[in-house]
Coordinates of C-alpha atoms and ligand atoms in Angstrom, one line a residue:
X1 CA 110.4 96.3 116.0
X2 CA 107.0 95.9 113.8
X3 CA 107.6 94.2 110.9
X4 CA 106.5 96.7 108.0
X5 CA 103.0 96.1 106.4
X6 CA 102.8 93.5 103.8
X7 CA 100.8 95.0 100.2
X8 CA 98.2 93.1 98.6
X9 CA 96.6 93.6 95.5
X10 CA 93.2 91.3 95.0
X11 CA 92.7 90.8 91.6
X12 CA 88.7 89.9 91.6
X13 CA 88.1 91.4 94.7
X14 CA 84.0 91.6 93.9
X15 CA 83.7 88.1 93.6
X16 CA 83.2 85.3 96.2
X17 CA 86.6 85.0 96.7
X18 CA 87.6 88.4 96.7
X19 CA 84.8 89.0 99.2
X20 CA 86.1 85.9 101.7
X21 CA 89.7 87.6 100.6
X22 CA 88.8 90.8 102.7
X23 CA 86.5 89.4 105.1
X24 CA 89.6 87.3 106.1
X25 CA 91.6 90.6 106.1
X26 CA 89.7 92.0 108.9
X27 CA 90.2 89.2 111.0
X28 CA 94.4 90.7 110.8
X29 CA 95.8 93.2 112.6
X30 CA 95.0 96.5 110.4
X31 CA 98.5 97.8 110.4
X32 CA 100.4 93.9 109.4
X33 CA 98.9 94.8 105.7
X34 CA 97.6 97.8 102.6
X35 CA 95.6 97.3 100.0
X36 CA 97.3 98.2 96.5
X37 CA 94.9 97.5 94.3
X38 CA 91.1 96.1 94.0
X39 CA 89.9 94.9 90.8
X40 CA 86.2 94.2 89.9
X41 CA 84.5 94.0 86.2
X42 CA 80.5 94.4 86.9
X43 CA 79.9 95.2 90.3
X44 CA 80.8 98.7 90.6
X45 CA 79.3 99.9 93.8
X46 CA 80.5 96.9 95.5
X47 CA 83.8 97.4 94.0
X48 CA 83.9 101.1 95.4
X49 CA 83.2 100.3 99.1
X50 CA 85.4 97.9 99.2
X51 CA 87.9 100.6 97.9
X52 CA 86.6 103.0 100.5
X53 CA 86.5 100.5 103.3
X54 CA 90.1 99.1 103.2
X55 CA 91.6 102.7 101.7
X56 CA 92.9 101.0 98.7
X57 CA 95.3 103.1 96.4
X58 CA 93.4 101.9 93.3
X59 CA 90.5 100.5 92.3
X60 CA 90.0 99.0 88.3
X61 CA 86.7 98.1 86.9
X62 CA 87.7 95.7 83.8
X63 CA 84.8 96.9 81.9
X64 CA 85.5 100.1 80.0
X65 CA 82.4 101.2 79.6
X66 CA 81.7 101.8 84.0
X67 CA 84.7 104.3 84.2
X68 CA 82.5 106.9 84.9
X69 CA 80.5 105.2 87.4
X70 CA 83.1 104.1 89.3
X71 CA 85.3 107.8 89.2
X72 CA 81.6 109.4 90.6
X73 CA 80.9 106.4 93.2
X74 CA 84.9 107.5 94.7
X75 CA 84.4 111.0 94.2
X76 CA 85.6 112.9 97.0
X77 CA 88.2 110.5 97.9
X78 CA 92.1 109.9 96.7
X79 CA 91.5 106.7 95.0
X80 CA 92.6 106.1 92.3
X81 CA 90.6 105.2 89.6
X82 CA 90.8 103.2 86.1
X83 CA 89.1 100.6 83.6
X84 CA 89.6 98.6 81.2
X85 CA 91.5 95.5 80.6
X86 CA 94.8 96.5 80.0
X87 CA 94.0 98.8 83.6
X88 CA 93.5 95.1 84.9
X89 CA 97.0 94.2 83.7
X90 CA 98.9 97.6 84.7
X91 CA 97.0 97.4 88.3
X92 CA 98.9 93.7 88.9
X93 CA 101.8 94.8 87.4
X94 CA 102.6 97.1 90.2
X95 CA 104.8 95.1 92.6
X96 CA 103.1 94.2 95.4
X97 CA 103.8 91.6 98.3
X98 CA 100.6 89.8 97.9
X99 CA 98.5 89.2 95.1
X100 CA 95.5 87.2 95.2
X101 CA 94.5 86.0 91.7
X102 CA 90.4 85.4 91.7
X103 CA 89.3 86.7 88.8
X104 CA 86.8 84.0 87.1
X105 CA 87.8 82.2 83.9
X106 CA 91.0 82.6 81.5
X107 CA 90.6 86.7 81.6
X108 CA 92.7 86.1 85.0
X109 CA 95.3 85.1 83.1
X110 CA 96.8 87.8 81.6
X111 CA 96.4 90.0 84.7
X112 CA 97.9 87.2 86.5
X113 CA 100.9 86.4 84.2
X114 CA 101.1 90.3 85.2
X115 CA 101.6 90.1 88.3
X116 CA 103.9 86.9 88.6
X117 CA 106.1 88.8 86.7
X118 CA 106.8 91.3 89.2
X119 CA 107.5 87.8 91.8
X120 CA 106.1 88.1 95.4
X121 CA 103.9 85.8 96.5
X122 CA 100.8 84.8 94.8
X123 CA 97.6 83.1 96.2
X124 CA 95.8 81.5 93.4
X125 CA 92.6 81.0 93.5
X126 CA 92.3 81.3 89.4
X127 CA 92.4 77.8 88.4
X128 CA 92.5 78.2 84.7
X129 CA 95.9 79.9 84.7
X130 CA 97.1 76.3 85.2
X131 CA 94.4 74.3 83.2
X132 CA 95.2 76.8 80.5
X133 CA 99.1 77.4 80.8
X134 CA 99.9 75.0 82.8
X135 CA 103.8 75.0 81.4
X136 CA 104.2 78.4 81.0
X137 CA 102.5 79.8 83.8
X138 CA 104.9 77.4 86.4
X139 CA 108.2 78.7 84.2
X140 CA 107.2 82.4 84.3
X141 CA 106.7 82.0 88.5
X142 CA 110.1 80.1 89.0
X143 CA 111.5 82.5 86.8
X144 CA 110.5 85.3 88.9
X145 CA 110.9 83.7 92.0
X146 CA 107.4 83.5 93.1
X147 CA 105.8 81.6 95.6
X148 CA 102.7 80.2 94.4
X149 CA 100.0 79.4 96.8
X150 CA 97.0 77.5 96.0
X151 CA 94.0 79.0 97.2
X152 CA 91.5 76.2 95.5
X153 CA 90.6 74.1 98.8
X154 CA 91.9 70.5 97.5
X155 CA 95.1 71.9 96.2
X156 CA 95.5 74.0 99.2
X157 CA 95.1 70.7 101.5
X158 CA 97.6 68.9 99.4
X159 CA 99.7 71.7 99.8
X160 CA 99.3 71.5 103.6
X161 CA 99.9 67.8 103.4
X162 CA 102.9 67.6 101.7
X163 CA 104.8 70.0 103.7
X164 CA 108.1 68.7 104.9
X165 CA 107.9 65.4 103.1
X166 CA 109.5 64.6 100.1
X167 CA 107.9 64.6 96.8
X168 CA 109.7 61.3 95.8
X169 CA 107.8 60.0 98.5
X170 CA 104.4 60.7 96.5
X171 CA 102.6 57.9 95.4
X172 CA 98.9 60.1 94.2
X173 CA 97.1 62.7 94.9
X174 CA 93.2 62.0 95.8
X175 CA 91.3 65.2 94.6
X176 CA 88.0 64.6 97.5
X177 CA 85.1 66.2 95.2
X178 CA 81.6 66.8 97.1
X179 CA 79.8 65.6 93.5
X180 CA 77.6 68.5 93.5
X181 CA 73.7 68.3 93.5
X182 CA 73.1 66.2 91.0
X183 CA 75.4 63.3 92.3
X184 CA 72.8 60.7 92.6
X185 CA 70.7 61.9 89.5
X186 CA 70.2 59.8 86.6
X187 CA 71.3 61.3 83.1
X188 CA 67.2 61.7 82.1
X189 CA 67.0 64.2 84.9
X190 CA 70.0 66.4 84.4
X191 CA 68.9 66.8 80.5
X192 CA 66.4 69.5 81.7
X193 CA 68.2 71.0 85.0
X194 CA 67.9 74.9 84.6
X195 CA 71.1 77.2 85.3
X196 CA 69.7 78.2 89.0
X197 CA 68.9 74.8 89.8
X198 CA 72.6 73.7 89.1
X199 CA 74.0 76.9 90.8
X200 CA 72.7 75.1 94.1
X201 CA 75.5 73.5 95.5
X202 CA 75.2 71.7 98.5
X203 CA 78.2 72.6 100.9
X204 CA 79.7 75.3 99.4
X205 CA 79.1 79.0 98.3
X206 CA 80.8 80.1 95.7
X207 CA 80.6 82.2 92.1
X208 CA 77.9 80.9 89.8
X209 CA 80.0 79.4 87.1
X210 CA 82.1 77.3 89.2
X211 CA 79.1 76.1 91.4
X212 CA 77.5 75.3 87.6
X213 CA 80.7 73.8 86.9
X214 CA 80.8 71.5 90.5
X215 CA 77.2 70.3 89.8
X216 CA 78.6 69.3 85.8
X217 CA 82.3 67.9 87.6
X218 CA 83.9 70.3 85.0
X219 CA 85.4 71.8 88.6
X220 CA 86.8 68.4 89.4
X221 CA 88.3 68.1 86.1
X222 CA 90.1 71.6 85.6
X223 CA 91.2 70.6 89.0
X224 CA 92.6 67.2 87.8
X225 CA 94.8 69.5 85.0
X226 CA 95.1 72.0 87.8
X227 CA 97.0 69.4 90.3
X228 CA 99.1 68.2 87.5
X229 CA 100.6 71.1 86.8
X230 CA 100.9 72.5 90.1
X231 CA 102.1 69.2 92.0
X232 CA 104.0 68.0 88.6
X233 CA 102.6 64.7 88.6
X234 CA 101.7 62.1 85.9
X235 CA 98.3 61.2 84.9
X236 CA 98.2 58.3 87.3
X237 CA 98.9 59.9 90.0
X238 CA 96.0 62.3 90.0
X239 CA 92.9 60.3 91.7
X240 CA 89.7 61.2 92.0
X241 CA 87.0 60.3 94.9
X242 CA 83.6 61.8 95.5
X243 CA 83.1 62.5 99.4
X244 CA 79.8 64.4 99.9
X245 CA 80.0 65.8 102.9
X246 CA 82.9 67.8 101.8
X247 CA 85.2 67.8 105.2
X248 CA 87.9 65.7 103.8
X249 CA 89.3 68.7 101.4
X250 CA 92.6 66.3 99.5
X251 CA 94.5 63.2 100.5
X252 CA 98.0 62.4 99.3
X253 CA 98.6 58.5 99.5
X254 CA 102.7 58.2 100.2
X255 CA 105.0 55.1 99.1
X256 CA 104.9 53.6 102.1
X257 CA 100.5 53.4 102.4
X258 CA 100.2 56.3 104.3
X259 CA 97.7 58.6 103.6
X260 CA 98.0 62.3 104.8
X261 CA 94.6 64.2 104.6
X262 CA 93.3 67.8 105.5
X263 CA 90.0 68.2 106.9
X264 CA 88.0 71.2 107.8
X265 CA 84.6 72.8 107.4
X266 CA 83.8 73.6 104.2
X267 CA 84.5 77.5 104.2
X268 CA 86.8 79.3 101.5
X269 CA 88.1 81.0 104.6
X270 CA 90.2 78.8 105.7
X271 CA 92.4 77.7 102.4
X272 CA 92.2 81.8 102.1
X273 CA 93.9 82.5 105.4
X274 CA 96.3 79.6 105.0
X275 CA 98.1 81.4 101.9
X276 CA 97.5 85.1 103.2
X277 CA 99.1 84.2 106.6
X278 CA 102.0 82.1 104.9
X279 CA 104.2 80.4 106.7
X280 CA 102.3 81.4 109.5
X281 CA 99.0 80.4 110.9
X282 CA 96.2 83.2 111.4
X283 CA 93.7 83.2 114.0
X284 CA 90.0 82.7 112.2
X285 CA 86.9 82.6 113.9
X286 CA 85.6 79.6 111.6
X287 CA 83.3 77.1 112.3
X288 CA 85.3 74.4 114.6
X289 CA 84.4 70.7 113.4
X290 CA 82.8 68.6 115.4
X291 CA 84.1 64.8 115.0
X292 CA 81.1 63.9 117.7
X293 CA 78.3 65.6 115.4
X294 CA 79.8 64.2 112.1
X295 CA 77.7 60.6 111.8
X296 CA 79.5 59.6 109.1
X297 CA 81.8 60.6 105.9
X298 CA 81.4 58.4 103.0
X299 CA 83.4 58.1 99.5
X300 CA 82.8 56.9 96.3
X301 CA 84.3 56.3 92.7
X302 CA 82.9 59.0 90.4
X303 CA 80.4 57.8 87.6
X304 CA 82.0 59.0 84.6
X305 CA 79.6 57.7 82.7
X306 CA 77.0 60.0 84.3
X307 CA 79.6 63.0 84.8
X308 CA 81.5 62.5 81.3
X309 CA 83.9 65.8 82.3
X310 CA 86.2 63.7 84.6
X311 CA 86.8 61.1 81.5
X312 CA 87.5 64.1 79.5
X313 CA 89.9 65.4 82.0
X314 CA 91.6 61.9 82.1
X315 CA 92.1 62.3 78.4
X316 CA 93.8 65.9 78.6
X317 CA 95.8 64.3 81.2
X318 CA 97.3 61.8 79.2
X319 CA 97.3 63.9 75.7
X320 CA 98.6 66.9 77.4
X321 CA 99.7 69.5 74.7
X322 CA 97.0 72.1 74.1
X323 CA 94.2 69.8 75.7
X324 CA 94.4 71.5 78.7
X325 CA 93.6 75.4 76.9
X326 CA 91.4 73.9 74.7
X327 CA 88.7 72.1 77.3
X328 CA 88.9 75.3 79.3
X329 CA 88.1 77.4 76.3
X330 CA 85.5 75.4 75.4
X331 CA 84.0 74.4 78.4
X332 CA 83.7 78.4 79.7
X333 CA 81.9 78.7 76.4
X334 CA 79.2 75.6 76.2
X335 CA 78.7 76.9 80.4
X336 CA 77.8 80.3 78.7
X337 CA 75.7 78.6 76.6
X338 CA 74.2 77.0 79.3
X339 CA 73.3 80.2 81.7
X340 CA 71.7 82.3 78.5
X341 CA 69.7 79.0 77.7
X342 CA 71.0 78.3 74.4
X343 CA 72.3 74.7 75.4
X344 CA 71.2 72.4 77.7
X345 CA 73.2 70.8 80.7
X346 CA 74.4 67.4 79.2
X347 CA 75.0 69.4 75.7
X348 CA 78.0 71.0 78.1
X349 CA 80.4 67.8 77.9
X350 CA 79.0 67.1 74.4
X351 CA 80.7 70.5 73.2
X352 CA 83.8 70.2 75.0
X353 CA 84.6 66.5 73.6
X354 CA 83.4 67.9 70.0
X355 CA 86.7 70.5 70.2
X356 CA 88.6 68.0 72.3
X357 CA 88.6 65.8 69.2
X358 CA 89.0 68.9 66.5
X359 CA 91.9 70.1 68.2
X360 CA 93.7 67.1 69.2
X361 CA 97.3 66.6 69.0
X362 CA 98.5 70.4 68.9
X363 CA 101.7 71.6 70.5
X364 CA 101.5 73.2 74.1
X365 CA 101.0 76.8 74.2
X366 CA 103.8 78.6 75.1
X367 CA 103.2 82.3 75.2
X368 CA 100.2 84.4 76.0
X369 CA 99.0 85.0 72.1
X370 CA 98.8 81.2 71.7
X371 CA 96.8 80.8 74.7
X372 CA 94.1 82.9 73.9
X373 CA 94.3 82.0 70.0
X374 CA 93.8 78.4 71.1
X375 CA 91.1 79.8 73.5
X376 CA 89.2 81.7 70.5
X377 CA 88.7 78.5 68.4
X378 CA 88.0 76.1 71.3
X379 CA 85.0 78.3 71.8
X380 CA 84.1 78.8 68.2
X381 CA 83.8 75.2 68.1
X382 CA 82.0 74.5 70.9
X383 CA 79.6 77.6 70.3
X384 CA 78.6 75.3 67.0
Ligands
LIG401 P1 83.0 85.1 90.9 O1 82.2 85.0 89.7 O2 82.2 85.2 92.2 O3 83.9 86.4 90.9 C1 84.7 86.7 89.7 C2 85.5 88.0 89.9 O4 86.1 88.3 88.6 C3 84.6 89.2 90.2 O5 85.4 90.1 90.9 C4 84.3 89.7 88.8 O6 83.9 91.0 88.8 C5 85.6 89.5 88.1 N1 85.5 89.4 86.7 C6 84.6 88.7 86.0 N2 84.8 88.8 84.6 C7 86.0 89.5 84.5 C8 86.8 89.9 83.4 N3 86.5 89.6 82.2 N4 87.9 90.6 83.7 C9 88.3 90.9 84.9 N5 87.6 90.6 86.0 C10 86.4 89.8 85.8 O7 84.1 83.9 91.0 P2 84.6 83.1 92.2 O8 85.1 84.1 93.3 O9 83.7 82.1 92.6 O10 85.9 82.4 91.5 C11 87.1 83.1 91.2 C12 88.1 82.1 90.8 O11 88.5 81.3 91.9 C13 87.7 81.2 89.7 O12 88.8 80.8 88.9 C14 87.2 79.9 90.5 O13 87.4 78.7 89.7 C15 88.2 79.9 91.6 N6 87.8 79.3 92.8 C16 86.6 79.7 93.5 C17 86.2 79.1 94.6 C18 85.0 79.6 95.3 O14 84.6 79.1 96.4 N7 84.3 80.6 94.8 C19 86.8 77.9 95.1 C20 88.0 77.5 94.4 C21 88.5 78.2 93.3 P3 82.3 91.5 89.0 O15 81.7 90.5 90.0 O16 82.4 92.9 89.5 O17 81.6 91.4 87.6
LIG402 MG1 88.1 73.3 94.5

């Protein structure tokens, strides 16, 4: 007998993820799955057929004000249509098998809180429901009984590698970070980078804020809050090394000096299809590597001094409490800040240490409310 078709919602489905989400999708078998729910903000004709082309129930546009134009772009069909925020929330709510969290920034939080509440499975590709919420966001899934799959490609790899071994056994985690395009640049040259030139990452496509945030290492460093949460590890064992050519994605180093890696092409799709096809494998016609064409693969320590965002990462390690929500808050402001112009790319870490050190030593959030309260004045500090 078939087995019945697994639902999926994909919060952020107009994004780069979201995009690699269904292009993945198509590479299944169209009757092992339905679409639920797609969720954009921005990008409503995009948004619409993607609705149309994978006949999804509903489709929510998170900005209120492009109702309309998304009701007339899905005129004529049964879709359902809504916007709005709170649309975003009541969309994951609905219980679904599947939900793939990849909306950009801490507004994926709430809808994502949403939808772990319901339990199922969920891929996250959302870091900062971790970096944010770390505590709270891990109690409210093993509350619900959710299985959380990471969709970001070094905690996916760890994943991979620590299946069926025990997590005693764990000496560290080695986050592998490519060190974006400025990671032989001197300081003097970054001051006057522009917000396209940063966008440019070498190896990977991806949604302009995190490729801005790869080329600053503020990636690597919601990723270093990120693994600690997810992987429940102390601040020792989260390493860092920089490995340009991006095809070693994670390493975990094990009591005994083994070290377990996952290697790959550097391809969202792949980390994507590993949590959609969960515990199973999925055929993907992905780039194959090529050990014989690969001349070398190299690693090096990261220059804090250059990319300040990984010491101020090591700090929220070790502080913990609300460091966590309060870089986020602040960094997704100064990077703001950035793309309109109004700062510069060094002013980024600048801002981020300035309501690091005005909000140090508060308790960890531990609902919603406080979350986005902590949020608010992380960025009215860093806004200056
Ligand atoms: P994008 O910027 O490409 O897409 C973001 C998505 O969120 C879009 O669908 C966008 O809609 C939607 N969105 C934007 N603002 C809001 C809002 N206020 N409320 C609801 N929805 C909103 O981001 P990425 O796909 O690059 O990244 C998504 C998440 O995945 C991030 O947390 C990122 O850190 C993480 N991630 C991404 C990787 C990548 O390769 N891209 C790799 C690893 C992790 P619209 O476009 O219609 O405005
Ligand atoms: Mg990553």
């Amino acid at each position: 007998m078939a087995a019945s078709p697994r639902s999926i919602t994909i919060l952020g489905a107009t994004g780069s993820i979201g995009v690699s989400t269904l292009d993945v999708l198509r590479h299944m078998e169209p009757e092992a799955f339905t679409i639920e729910a797609l969720t954009g903000a921005s990008n409503i004709p995009l948004l619409a057929q993607q609705a149309k082309a994978c006949h999804a129930r509903l489709a929510v546009t998170a900005d209120e004000a492009r109702y309309h134009d998304l009701r007339d772009a899905l005129s004529g069909t049964d879709i359902e249509v809504a916007a709005g925020r709170q649309a975003v929330i009541e969309a994951a709510s609905r219980p679904v098998d599947v939900t793939m969290a990849a909306i950009v920034g801490i507004a994926g939080l709430a809808p994502t809180l949403a939808a772990v509440r319901h339990g199922g499975t969920i891929a996250l590709a959302n870091k900062e429901c971790l970096v944010c919420a770390g505590s709270l966001f891990m109690r409210e899934c093993e509350t619900h009984g959710v299985t959380l799959l990471p969709v970001d490609s070094e905690h996916n790899a760890i994943y991979q590698v620590l299946a069926g071994q025990r997590r005693e056994a764990v000496q560290s985690i080695i986050l592998t970070a490519s060190g974006g395009p400025f990671r032989t640049w001197g300081r003097e040259r970054m001051a006057n980078v522009t917000a396209q030139t940063a966008a440019d990452h070498p190896n990977w496509s991806m949604g302009l804020k995190i490729s801005i945030d790869s080329a600053s290492m503020f990636n690597k460093a919601l990723e270093m809050i990120e693994a600690q949460h997810l992987f429940t590890l102390t601040p020792e064992q989260v390493e860092v090394i920089v490995h340009p050519q991006s095809i070693v994605h994670s390493m975990v180093r094990y009591c005994d000096g083994s070290v377990l890696a996952q290697l790959g092409p550097a391809d969202m799709r792949i980390p994507i299809a590993y949590a959609l096809a969960w515990p199973d494998r999925m055929e993907l016609p992905a780039d194959r590597l090529d050990f014989t064409a690969l001349s070398r693969l190299d690693f090096e320590a990261p220059d804090e001094a250059r990319f300040p965002a990984i010491m101020l990462a090591r700090r929220a390690l070790a502080e913990g409490g609300a460091s966590g929500a309060v870089l986020n808050g602040a960094k997704e402001a100064a990077l703001d800040g950035f793309i309109e112009g109004r700062i510069g790319f060094l002013d980024m870490a600048d801002r981020v240490e300035l309501a690091m050190e005005s909000l140090a030593g508060l308790p960890e959030p531990q609902t919603l409310s406080e979350v986005e309260a902590l949020d608010r004045q992380a960025r009215t500090i860093a806004r200056g």
